[in-house]
Tab-separated table of C-alpha atoms in Angstrom:
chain	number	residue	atom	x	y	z
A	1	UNK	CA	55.091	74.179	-9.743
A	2	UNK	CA	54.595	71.399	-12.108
A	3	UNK	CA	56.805	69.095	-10.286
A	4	UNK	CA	54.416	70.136	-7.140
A	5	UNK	CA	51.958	69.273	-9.473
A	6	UNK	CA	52.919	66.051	-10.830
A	7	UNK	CA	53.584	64.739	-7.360
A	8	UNK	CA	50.621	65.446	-6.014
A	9	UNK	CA	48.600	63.473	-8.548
A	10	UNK	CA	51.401	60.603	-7.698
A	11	UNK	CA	49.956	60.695	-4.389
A	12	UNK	CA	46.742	61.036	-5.678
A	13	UNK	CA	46.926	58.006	-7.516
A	14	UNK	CA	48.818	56.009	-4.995
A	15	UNK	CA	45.789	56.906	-2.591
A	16	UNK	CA	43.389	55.525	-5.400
A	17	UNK	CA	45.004	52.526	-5.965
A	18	UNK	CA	45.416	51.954	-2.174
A	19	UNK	CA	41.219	52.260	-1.681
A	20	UNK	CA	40.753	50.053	-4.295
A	21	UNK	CA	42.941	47.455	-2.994
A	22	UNK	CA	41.318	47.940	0.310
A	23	UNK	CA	38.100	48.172	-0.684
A	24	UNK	CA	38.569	44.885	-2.963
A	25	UNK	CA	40.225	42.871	-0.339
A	26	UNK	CA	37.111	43.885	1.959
A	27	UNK	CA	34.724	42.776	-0.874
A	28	UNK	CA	36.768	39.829	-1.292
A	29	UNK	CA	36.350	39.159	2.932
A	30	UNK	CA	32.606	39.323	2.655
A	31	UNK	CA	31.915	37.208	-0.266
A	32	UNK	CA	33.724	34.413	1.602
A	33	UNK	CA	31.771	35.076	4.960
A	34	UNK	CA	28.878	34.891	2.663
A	35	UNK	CA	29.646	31.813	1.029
A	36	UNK	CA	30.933	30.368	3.934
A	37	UNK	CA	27.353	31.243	5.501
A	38	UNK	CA	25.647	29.478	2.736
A	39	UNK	CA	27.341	26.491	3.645
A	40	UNK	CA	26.463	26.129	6.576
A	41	UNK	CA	22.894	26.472	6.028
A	42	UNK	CA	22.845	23.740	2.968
A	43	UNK	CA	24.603	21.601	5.580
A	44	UNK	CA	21.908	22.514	8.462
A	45	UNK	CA	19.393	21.887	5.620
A	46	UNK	CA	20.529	18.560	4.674
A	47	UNK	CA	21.253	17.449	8.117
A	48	UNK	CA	17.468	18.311	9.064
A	49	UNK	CA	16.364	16.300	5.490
A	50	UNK	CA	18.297	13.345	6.363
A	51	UNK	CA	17.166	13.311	9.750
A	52	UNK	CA	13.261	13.955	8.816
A	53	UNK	CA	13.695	11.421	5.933
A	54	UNK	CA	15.420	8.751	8.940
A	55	UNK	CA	12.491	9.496	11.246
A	56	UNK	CA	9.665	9.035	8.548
A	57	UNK	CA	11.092	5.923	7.594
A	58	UNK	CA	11.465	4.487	11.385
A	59	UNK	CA	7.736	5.529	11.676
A	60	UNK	CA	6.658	3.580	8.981
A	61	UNK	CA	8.221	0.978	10.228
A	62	UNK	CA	7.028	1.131	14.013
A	63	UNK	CA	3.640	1.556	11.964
A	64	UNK	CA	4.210	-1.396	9.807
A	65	UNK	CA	5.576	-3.419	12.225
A	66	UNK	CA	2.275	-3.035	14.907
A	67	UNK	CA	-0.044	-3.090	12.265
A	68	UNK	CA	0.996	-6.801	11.580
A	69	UNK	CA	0.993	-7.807	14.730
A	70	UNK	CA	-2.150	-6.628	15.286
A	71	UNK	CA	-3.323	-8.521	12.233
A	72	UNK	CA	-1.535	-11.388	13.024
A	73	UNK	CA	-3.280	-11.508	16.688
A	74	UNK	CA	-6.726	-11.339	14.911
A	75	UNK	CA	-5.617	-14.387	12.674
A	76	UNK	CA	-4.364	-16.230	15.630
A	77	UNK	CA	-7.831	-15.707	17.644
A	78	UNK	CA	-10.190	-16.637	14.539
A	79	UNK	CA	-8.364	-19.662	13.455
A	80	UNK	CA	-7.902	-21.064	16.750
A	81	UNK	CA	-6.174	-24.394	16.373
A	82	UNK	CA	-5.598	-24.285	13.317
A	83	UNK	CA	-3.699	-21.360	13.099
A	84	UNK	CA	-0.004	-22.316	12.411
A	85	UNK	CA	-1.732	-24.568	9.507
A	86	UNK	CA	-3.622	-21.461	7.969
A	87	UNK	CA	-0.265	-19.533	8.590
A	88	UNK	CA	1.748	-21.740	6.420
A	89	UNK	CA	-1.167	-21.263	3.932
A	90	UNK	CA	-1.402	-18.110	4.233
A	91	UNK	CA	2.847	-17.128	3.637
A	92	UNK	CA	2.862	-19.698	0.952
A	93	UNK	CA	-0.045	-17.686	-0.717
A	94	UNK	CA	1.744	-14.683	-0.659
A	95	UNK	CA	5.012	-15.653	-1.897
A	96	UNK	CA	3.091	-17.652	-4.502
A	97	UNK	CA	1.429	-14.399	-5.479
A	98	UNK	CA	3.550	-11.845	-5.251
A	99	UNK	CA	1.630	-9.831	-2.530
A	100	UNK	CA	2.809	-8.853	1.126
A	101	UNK	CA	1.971	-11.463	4.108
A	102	UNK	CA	0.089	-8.980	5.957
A	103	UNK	CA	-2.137	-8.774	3.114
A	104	UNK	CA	-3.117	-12.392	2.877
A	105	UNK	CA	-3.436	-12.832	6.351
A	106	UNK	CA	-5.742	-9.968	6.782
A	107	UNK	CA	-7.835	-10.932	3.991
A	108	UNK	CA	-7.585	-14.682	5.272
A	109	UNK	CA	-8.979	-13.609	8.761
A	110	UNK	CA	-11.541	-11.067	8.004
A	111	UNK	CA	-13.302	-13.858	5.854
A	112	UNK	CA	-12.995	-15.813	8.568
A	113	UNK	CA	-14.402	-13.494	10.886
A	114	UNK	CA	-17.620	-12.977	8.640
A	115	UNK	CA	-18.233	-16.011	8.046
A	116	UNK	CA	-18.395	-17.704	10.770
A	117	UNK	CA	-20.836	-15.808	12.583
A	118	UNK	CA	-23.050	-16.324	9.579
A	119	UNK	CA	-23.309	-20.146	10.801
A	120	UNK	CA	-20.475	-21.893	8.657
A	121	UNK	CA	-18.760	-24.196	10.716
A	122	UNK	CA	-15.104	-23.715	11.108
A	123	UNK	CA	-14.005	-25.804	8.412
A	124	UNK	CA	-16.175	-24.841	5.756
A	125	UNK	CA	-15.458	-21.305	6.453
A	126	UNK	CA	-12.163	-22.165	6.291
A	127	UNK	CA	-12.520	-23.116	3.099
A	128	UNK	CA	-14.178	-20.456	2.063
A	129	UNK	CA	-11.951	-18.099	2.863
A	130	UNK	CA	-8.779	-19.441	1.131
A	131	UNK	CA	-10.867	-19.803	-1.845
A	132	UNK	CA	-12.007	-15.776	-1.390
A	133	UNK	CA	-8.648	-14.605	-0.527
A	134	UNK	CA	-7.797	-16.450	-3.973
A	135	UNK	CA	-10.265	-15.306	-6.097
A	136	UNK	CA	-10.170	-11.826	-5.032
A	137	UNK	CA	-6.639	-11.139	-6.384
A	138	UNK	CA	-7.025	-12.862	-9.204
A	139	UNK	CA	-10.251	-10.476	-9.836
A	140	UNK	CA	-8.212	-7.281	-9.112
A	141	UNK	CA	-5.588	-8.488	-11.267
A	142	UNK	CA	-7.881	-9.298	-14.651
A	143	UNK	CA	-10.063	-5.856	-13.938
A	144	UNK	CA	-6.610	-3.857	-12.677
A	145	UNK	CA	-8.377	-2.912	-9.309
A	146	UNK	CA	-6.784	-2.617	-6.122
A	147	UNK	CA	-6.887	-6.159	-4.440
A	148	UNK	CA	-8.538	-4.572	-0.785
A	149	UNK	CA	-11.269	-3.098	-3.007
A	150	UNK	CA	-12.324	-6.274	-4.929
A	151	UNK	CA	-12.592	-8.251	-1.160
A	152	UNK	CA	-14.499	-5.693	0.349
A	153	UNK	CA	-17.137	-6.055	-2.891
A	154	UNK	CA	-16.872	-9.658	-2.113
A	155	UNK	CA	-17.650	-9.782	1.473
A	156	UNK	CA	-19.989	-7.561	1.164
A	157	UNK	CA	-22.216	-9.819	-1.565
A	158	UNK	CA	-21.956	-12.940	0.546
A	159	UNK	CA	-23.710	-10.809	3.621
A	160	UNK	CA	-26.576	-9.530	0.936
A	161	UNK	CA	-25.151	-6.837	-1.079
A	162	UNK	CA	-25.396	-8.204	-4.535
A	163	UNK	CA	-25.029	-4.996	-6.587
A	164	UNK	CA	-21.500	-4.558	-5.614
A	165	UNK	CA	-20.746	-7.361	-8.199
A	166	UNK	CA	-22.403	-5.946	-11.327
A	167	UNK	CA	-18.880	-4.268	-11.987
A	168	UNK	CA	-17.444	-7.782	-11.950
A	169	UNK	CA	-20.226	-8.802	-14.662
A	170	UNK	CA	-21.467	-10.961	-11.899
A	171	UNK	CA	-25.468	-10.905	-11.067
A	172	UNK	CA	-26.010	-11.395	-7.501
A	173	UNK	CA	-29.705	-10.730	-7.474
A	174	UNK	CA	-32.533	-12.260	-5.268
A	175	UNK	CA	-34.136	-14.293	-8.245
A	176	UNK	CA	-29.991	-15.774	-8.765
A	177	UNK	CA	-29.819	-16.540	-5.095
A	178	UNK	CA	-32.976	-18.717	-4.873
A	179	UNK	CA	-32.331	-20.416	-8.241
A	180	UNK	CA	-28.695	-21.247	-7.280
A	181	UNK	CA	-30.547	-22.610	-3.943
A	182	UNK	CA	-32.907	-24.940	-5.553
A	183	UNK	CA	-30.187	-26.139	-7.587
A	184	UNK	CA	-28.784	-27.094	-4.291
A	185	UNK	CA	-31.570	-29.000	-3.392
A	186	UNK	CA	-33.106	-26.412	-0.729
A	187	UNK	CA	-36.037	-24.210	0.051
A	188	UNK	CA	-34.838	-20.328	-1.079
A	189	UNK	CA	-37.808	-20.345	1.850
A	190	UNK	CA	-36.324	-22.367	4.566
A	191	UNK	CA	-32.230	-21.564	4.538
A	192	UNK	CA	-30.444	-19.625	6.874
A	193	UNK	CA	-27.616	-17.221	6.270
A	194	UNK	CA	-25.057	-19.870	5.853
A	195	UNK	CA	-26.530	-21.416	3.152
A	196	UNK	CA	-27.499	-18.230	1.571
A	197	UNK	CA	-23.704	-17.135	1.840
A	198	UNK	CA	-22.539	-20.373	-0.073
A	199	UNK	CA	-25.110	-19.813	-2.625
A	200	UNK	CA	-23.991	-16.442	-3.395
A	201	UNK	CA	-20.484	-17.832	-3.409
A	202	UNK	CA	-21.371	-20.560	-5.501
A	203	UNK	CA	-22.596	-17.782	-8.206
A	204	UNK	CA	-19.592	-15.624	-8.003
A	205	UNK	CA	-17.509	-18.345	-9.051
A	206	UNK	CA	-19.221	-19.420	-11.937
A	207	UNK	CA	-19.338	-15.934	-12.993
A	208	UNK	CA	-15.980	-15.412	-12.532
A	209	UNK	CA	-14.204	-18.332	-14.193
A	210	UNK	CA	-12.203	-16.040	-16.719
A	211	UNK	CA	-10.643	-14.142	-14.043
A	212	UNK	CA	-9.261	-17.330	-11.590
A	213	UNK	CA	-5.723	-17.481	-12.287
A	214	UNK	CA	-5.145	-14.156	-13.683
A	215	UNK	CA	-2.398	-13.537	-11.173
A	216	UNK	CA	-0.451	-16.749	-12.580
A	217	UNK	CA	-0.975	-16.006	-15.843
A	218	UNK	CA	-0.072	-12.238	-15.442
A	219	UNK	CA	2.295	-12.745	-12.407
A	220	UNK	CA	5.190	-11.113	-14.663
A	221	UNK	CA	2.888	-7.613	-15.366
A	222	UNK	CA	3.849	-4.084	-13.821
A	223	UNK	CA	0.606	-3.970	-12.300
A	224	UNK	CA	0.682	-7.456	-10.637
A	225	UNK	CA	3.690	-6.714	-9.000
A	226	UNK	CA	3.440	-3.201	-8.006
A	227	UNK	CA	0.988	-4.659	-5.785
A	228	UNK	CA	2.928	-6.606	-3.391
């Protein structure tokens, strides 16, 4: 009876011992499906970041890429003959500042483009314009402004809108305007919008003169070259 006992619990044990192992190696089989399943979906889940992060980058660079052209066809058409001339000016400015070519281009041509129809001839726009493109990054480097910003403010005070340049410290009022034109030997009553643009130019750069040639003198600065 005891032997009958002691054999069944034997079995009893074997049979115990024999789940276990059964029920381990089963446990054992479905950890490595599982982990074999989280493999694949970090690897579908980098494939699809690497291919996101491939196709962002060739759209910013389809972007980039039209958006120059598109500047550089507006600099081609406002410059005229004098385009590949301007051009040269225009990369050597860059390079010279630290700041992109499509940059100095745009700014080149969109002074252009104002001031022309205002009645400056060609040249004298011309002029103008690499002296604004100039003096606009050196302003946005000595008051730590976004270049873009400090050109619109500009362009916009050569067409009338003075206030624009009281952040500047530069007072572009009427009463300014007419006493910078009598100093230039006119009639504040008998200009035209030409000469009213190059006496409002004429102010902002005498009221900027601590601020031209910031960029050289700072060209080493995070700032200055985080812009480029």
């Amino acid at each position: 009876m005891a032997l009958n006992a002691g054999t069944a619990y034997m079995e009893l044990q074997l049979r115990g011992r024999k789940q276990v192992t059964s029920e381990l190696k089963g446990m054992n089989a479905r950890l490595k499906r599982f982990g074999s399943t989280i493999k694949s979906i970090a690897a579908a889940l980098g494939t699809a970041f690497v291919i996101k992060k491939t196709g962002d980058f060739l759209a910013h660079a389809i972007k980039r890429g039209s958006d120059m052209q598109e500047t550089m066809n507006k600099f081609n058409v406002v410059f005229g003959k004098s385009s590949e001339e301007m051009k040269k000016f225009s990369d050597e400015l860059a390079v010279g500042f630290g700041r992109s070519k499509e940059q100095v281009a745009g700014f080149l041509s969109s002074s252009q483009d104002l001031l022309v129809p205002m009645g400056l001839n060609a040249t004298a726009a011309t002029d103008m314009s690499k002296g604004m493109t100039t003096l606009a990054m050196d302003l946005a480097s000595f008051n730590n402004m976004a270049d873009a910003d400090v050109m619109r403010d500009m362009q916009a005070a050569l067409t009338g809108s003075g206030e624009v340049m009281k952040k500047y410290g530069v007072i572009v009022s009427e009463a300014a305007v007419k006493q910078e034109l009598l100093g230039m030997g006119l009639d504040p009553a008998n200009v035209n919008d030409a000469q009213k643009a190059m006496a409002r130019y004429n102010i902002i750069l005498d009221g900027t003169t601590s601020a031209q040639g910031d960029v050289a003198r700072s060209s080493e600065s995070f700032a200055n070259q985080a812009k480029s």
